[in-house]
mmCIF file of C-alpha atoms in Angstrom:
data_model
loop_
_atom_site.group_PDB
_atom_site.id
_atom_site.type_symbol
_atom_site.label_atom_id
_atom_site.label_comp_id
_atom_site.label_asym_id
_atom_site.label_seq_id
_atom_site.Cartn_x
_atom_site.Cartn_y
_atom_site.Cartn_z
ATOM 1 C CA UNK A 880 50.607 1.539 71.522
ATOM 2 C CA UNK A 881 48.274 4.341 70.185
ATOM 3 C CA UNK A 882 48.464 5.559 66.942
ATOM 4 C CA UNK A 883 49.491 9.260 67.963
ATOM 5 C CA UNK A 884 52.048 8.327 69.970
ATOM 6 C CA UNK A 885 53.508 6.223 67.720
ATOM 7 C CA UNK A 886 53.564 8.211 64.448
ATOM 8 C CA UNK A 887 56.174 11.129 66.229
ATOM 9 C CA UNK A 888 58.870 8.147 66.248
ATOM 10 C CA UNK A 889 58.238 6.702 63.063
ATOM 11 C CA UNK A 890 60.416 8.133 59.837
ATOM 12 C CA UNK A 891 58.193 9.683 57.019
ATOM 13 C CA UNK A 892 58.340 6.494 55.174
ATOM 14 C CA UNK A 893 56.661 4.489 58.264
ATOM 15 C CA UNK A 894 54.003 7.219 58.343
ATOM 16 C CA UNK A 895 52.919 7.233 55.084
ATOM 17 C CA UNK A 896 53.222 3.324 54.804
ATOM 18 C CA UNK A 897 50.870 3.373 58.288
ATOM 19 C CA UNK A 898 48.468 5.766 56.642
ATOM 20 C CA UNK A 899 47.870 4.145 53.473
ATOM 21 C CA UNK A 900 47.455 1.005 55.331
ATOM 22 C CA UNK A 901 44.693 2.299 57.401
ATOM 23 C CA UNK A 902 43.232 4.223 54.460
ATOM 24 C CA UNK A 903 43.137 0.708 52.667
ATOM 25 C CA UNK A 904 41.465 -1.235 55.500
ATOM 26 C CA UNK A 905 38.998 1.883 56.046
ATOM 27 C CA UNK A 906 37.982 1.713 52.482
ATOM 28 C CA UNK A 907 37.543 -1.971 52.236
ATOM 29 C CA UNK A 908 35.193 -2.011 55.552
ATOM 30 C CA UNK A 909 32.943 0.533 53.347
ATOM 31 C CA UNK A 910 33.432 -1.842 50.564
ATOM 32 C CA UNK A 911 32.568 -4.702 52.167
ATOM 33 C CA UNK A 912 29.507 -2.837 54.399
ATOM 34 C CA UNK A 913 27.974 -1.652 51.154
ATOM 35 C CA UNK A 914 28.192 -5.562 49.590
ATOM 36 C CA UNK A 915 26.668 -7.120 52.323
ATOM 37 C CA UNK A 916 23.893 -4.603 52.603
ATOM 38 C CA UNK A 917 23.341 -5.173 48.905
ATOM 39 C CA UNK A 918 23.323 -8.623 48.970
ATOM 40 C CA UNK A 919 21.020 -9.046 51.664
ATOM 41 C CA UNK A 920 18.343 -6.507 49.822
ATOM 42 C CA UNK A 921 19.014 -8.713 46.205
ATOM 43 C CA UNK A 922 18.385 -11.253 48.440
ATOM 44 C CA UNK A 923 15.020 -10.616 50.206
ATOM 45 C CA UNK A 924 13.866 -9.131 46.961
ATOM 46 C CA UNK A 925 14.277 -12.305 44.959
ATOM 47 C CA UNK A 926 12.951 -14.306 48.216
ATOM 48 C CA UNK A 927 9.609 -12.174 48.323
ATOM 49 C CA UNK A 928 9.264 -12.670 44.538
ATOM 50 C CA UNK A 929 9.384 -16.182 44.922
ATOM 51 C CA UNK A 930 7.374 -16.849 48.220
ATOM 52 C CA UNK A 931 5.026 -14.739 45.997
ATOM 53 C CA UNK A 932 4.838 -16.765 43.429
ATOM 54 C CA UNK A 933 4.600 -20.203 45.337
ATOM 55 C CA UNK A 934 1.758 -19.075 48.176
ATOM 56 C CA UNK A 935 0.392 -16.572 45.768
ATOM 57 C CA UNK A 936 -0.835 -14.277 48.804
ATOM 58 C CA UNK A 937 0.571 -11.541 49.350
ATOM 59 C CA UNK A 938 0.016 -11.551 53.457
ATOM 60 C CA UNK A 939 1.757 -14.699 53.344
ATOM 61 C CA UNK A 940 4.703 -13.333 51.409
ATOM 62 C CA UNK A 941 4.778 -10.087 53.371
ATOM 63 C CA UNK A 942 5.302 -12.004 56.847
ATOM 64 C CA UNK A 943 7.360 -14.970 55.383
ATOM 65 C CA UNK A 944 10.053 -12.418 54.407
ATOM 66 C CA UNK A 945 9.229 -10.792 57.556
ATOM 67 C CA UNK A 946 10.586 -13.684 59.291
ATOM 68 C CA UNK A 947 13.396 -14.342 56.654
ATOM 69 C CA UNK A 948 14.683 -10.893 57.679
ATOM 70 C CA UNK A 949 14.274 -11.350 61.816
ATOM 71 C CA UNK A 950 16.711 -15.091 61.007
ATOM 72 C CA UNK A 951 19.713 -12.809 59.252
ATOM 73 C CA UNK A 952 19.411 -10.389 61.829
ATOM 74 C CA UNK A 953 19.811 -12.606 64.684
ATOM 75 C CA UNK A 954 22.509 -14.410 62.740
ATOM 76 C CA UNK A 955 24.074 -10.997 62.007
ATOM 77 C CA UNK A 956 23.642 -10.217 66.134
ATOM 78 C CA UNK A 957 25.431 -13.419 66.936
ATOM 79 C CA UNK A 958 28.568 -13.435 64.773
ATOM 80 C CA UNK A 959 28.926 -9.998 66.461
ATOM 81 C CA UNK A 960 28.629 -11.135 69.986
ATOM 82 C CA UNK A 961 30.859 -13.838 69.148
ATOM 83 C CA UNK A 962 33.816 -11.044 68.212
ATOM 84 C CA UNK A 963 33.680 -11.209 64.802
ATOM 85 C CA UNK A 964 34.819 -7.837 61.966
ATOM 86 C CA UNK A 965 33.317 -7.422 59.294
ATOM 87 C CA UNK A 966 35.807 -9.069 56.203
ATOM 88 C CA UNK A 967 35.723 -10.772 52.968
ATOM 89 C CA UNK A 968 34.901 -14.173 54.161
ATOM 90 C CA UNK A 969 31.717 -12.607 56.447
ATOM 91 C CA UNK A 970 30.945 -10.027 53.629
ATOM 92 C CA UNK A 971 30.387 -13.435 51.178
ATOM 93 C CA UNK A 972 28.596 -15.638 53.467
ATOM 94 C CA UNK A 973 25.885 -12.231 54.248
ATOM 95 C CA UNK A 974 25.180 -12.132 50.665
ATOM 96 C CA UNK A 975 24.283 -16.002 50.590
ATOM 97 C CA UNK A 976 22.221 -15.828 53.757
ATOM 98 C CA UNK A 977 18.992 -15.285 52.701
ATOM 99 C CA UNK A 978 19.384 -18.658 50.035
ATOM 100 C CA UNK A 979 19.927 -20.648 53.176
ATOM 101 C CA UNK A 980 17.413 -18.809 55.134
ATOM 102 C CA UNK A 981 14.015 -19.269 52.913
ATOM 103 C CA UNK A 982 14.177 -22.744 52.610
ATOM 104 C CA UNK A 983 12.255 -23.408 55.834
ATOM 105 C CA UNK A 984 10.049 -20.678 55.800
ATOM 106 C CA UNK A 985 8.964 -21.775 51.893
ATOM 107 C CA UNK A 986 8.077 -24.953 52.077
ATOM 108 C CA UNK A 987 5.858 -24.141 55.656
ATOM 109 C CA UNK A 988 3.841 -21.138 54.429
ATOM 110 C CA UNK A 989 3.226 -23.509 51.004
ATOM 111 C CA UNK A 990 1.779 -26.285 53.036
ATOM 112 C CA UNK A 991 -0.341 -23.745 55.166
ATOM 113 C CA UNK A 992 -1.439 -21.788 51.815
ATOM 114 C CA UNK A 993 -2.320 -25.560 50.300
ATOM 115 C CA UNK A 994 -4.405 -26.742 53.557
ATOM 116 C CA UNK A 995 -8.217 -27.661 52.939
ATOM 117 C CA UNK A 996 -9.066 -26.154 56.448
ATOM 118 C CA UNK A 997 -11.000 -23.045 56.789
ATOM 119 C CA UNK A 998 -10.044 -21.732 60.204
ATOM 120 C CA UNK A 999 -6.606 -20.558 60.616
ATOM 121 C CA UNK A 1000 -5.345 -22.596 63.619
ATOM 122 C CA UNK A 1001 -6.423 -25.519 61.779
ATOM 123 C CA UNK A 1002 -4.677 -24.540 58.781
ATOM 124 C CA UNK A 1003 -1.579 -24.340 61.165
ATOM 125 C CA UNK A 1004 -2.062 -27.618 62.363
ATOM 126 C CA UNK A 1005 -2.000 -29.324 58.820
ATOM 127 C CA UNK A 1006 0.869 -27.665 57.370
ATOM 128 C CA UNK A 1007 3.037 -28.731 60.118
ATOM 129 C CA UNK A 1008 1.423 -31.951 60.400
ATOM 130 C CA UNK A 1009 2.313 -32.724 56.592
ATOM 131 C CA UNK A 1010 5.970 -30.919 56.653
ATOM 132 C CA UNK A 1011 7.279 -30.377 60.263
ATOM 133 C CA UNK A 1012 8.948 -33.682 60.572
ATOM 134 C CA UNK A 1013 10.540 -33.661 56.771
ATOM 135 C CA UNK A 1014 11.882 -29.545 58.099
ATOM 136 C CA UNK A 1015 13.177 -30.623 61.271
ATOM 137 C CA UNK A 1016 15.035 -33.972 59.364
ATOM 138 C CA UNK A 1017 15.802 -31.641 56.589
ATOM 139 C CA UNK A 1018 17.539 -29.015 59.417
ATOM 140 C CA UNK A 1019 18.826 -31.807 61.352
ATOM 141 C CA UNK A 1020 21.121 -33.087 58.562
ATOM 142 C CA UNK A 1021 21.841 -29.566 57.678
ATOM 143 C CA UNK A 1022 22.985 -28.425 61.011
ATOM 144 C CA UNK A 1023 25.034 -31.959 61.078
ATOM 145 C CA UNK A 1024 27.050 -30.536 57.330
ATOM 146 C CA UNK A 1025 27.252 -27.111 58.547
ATOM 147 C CA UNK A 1026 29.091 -28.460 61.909
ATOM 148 C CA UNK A 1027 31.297 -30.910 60.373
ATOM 149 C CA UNK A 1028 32.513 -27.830 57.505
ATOM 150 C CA UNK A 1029 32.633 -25.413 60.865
ATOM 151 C CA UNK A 1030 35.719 -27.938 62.387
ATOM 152 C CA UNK A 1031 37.957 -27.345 58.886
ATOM 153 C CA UNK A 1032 41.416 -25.672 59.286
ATOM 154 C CA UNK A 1033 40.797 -23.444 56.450
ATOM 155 C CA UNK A 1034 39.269 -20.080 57.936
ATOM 156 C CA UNK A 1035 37.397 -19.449 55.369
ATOM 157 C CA UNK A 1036 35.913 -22.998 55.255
ATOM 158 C CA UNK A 1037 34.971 -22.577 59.675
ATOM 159 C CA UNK A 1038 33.878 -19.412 59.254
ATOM 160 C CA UNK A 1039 30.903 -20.213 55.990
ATOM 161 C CA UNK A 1040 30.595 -23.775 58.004
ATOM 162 C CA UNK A 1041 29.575 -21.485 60.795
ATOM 163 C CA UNK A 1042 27.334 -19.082 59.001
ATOM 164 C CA UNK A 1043 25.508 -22.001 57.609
ATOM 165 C CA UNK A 1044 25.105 -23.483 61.147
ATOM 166 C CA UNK A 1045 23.659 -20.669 62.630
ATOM 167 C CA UNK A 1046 21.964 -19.287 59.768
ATOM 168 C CA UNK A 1047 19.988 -23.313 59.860
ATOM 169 C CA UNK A 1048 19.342 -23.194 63.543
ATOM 170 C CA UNK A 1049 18.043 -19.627 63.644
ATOM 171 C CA UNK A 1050 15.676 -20.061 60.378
ATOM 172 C CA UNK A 1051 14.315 -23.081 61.480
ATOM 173 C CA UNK A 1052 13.900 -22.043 64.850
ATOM 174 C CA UNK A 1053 11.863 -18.722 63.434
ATOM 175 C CA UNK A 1054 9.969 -20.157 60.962
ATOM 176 C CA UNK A 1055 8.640 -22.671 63.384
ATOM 177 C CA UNK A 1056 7.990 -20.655 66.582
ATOM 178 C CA UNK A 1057 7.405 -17.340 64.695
ATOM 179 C CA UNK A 1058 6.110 -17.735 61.474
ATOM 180 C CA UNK A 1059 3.330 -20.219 62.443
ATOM 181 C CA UNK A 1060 1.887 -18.762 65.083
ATOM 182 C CA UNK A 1061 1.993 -15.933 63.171
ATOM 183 C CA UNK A 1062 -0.385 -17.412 60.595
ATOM 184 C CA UNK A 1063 -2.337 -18.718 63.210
ATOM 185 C CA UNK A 1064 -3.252 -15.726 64.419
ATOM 186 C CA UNK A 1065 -3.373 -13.190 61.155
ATOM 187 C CA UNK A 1066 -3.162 -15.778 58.343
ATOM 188 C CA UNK A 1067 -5.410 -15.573 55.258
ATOM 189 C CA UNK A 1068 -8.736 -18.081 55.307
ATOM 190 C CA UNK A 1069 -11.021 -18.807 52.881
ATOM 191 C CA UNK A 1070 -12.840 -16.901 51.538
ATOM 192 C CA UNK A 1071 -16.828 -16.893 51.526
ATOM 193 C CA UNK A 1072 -19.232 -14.733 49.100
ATOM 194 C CA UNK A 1073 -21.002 -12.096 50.820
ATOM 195 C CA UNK A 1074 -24.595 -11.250 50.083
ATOM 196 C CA UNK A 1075 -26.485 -7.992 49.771
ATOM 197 C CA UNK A 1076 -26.174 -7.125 53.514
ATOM 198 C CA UNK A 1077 -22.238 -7.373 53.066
ATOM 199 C CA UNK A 1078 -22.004 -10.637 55.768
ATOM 200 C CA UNK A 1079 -20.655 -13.813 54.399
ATOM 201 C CA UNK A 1080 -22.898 -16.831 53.404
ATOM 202 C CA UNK A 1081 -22.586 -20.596 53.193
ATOM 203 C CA UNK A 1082 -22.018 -21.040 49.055
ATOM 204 C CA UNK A 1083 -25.221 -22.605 47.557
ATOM 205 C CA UNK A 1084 -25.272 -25.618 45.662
ATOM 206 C CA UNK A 1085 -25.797 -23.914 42.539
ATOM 207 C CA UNK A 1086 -22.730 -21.881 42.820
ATOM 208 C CA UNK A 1087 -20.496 -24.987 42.628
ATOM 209 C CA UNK A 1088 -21.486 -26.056 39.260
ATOM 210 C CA UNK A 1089 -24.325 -28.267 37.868
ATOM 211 C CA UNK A 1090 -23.341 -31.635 39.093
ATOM 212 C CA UNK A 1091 -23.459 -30.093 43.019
ATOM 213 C CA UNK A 1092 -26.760 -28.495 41.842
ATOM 214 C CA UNK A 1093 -28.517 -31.719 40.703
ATOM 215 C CA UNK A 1094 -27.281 -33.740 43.589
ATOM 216 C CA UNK A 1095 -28.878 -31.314 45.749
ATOM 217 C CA UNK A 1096 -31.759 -31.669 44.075
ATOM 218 C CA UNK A 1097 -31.916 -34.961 44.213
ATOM 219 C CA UNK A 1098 -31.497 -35.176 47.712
ATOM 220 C CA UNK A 1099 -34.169 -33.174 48.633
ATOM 221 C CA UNK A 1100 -37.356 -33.405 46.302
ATOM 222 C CA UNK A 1101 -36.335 -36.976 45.652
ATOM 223 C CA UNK A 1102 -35.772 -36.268 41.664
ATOM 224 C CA UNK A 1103 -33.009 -35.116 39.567
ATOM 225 C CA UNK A 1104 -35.218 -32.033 38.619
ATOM 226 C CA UNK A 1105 -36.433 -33.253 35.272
ATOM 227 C CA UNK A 1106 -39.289 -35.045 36.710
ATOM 228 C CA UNK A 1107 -37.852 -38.021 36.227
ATOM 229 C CA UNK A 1108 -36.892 -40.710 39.959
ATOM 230 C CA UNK A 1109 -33.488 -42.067 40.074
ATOM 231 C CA UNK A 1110 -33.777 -45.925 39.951
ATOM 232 C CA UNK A 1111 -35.231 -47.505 43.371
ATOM 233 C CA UNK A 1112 -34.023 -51.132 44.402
ATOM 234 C CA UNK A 1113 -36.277 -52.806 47.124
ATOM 235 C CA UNK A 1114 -34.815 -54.538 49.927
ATOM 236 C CA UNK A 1115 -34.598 -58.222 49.213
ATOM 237 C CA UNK A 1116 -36.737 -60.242 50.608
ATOM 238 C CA UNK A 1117 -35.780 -62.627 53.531
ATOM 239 C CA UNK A 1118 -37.589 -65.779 54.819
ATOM 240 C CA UNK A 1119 -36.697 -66.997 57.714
ATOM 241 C CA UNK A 1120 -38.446 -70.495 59.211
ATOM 242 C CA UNK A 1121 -40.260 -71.567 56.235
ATOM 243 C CA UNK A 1122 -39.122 -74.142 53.732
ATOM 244 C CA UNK A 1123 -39.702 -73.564 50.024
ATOM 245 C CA UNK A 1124 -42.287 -75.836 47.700
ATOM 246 C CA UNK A 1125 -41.392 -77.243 44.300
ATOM 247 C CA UNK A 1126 -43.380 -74.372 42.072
ATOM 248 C CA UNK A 1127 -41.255 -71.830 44.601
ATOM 249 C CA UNK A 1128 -43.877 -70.761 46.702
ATOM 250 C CA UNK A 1129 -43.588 -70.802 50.716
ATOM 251 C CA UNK A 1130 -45.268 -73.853 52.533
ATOM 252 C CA UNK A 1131 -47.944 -72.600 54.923
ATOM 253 C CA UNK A 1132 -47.347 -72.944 58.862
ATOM 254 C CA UNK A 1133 -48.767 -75.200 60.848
ATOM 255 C CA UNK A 1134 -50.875 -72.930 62.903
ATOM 256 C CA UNK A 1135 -52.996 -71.986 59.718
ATOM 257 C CA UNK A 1136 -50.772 -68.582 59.053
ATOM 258 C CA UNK A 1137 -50.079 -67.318 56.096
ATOM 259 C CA UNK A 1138 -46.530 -66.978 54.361
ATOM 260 C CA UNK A 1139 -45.473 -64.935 51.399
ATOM 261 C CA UNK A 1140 -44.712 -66.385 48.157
ATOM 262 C CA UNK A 1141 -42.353 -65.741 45.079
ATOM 263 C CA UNK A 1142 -44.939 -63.112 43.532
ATOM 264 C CA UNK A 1143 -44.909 -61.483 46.992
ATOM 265 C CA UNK A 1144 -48.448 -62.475 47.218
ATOM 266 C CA UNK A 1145 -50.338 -64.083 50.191
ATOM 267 C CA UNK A 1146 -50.003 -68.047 50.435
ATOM 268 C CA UNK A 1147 -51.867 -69.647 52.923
ATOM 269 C CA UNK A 1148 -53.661 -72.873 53.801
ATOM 270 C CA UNK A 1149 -56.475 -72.328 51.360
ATOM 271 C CA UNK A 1150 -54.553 -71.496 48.670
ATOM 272 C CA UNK A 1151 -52.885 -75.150 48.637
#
């Protein structure tokens, strides 16, 4: 029954009971509105400061929380499809998204800010080389918690279980298929000195300190620039087919050739 054709039968008592019940309910959805919107700010603050602080770029930051931000609005999008209203136990579990949904997105924009490759794709390729199978394990045993605490009898115990659940699935989900290719394709690289012109060039040997300087030196004039020649060792010398005299010299062929002896000089026939 509608509410204005109900209030003409109710007594002035019912009315006012009616209205102060709706004025309660109306006030707590504002309540609860400007908690959750609150939260979720505190929340991407603090989660910018500290993607900040362990990729210490800010591009990476910006489009981490970027993609921290997409996750809580797809999980926001889903309760809603799912028939949801906006109360206290929703209200509570919006203000703890974001905790739940950097923990992905942190530790892969770390390992792609800690990569030794230069080009981007490559830098792509390492960090989920070294951490994609310890997220997905990580979100597997996650998703596993969340379900088994989304089966409780409590409703407020189903309903965080099932924040949690999709707030893993959808964070892992973009941080993977979003936020990587995203780096991949606008990511930060290396940087390389430019000279006069403005254009980048390859960083000279002297640049990278004087141990790098003298090795270069030394590999291509053949000295370690103080005039002095890093120590030589000759080959050994090998004999082959020629048995060895008392005094250590070679015995001569038979066919009158000569061999080499200890000193390395010439030992024929004559000089038996």
């Amino acid at each position: 029954m509608e509410l204005q054709t109900l209030i003409p039968t109710l007594t002035l008592s019912q009315t006012l009971t009616l209205t102060l019940t709706r004025w309660v309910f109306m006030e707590l959805q504002t309540l609860y509105q400007r908690l959750a919107i609150t939260g979720m700010s505190l929340g991407l603050t603090v989660a910018f400061v500290v993607l900040l602080l362990a990729t210490r770029n800010l591009i990476v930051a910006a489009l981490a929380t970027l993609t921290i931000t997409m996750c809580i609005m797809t999980v926001l999008g889903t309760i809603q499809m799912m028939g949801w209203k906006l109360g206290f136990s929703e209200c509570l579990s919006i203000m703890i998204l974001c905790g739940f949904a950097v923990d992905y997105v942190v530790h892969l924009a770390h390992a792609y800010m800690t990569s030794t490759a230069k080009p981007r794709l490559e830098r792509t390729h390492d960090a989920l080389k070294t951490l994609g199978v310890s997220v997905f394990w990580g979100m597997l045993t996650s998703a596993v918690s969340g379900a088994v605490l989304a089966s409780c009898t409590l409703q407020f115990l189903a309903k965080f279980g099932t924040f949690f659940l999709l707030t893993i699935l959808w964070a892992y989900l973009w941080a993977v298929l979003f936020l990587m290719p995203l780096l991949a394709t606008i990511g930060p690289e290396p940087l390389m000195p430019a000279n006069r012109d403005g254009q980048s060039r390859q960083v000279e040997p002297s640049e990278r300190g004087p141990d790098a300087a003298e090795q270069q030196d030394i590999e291509m004039t053949g000295t370690d620039g103080q005039g002095t020649m890093p120590p030589q060792y000759p080959d050994p010398l090998v004999v082959t087919g020629a048995p060895l005299a008392k005094n250590g010299s070679v015995v001569p062929a038979t066919d009158g050739s000569s061999e080499l002896a200890k000193d390395g000089s010439d030992a024929g026939v004559g000089a038996l």
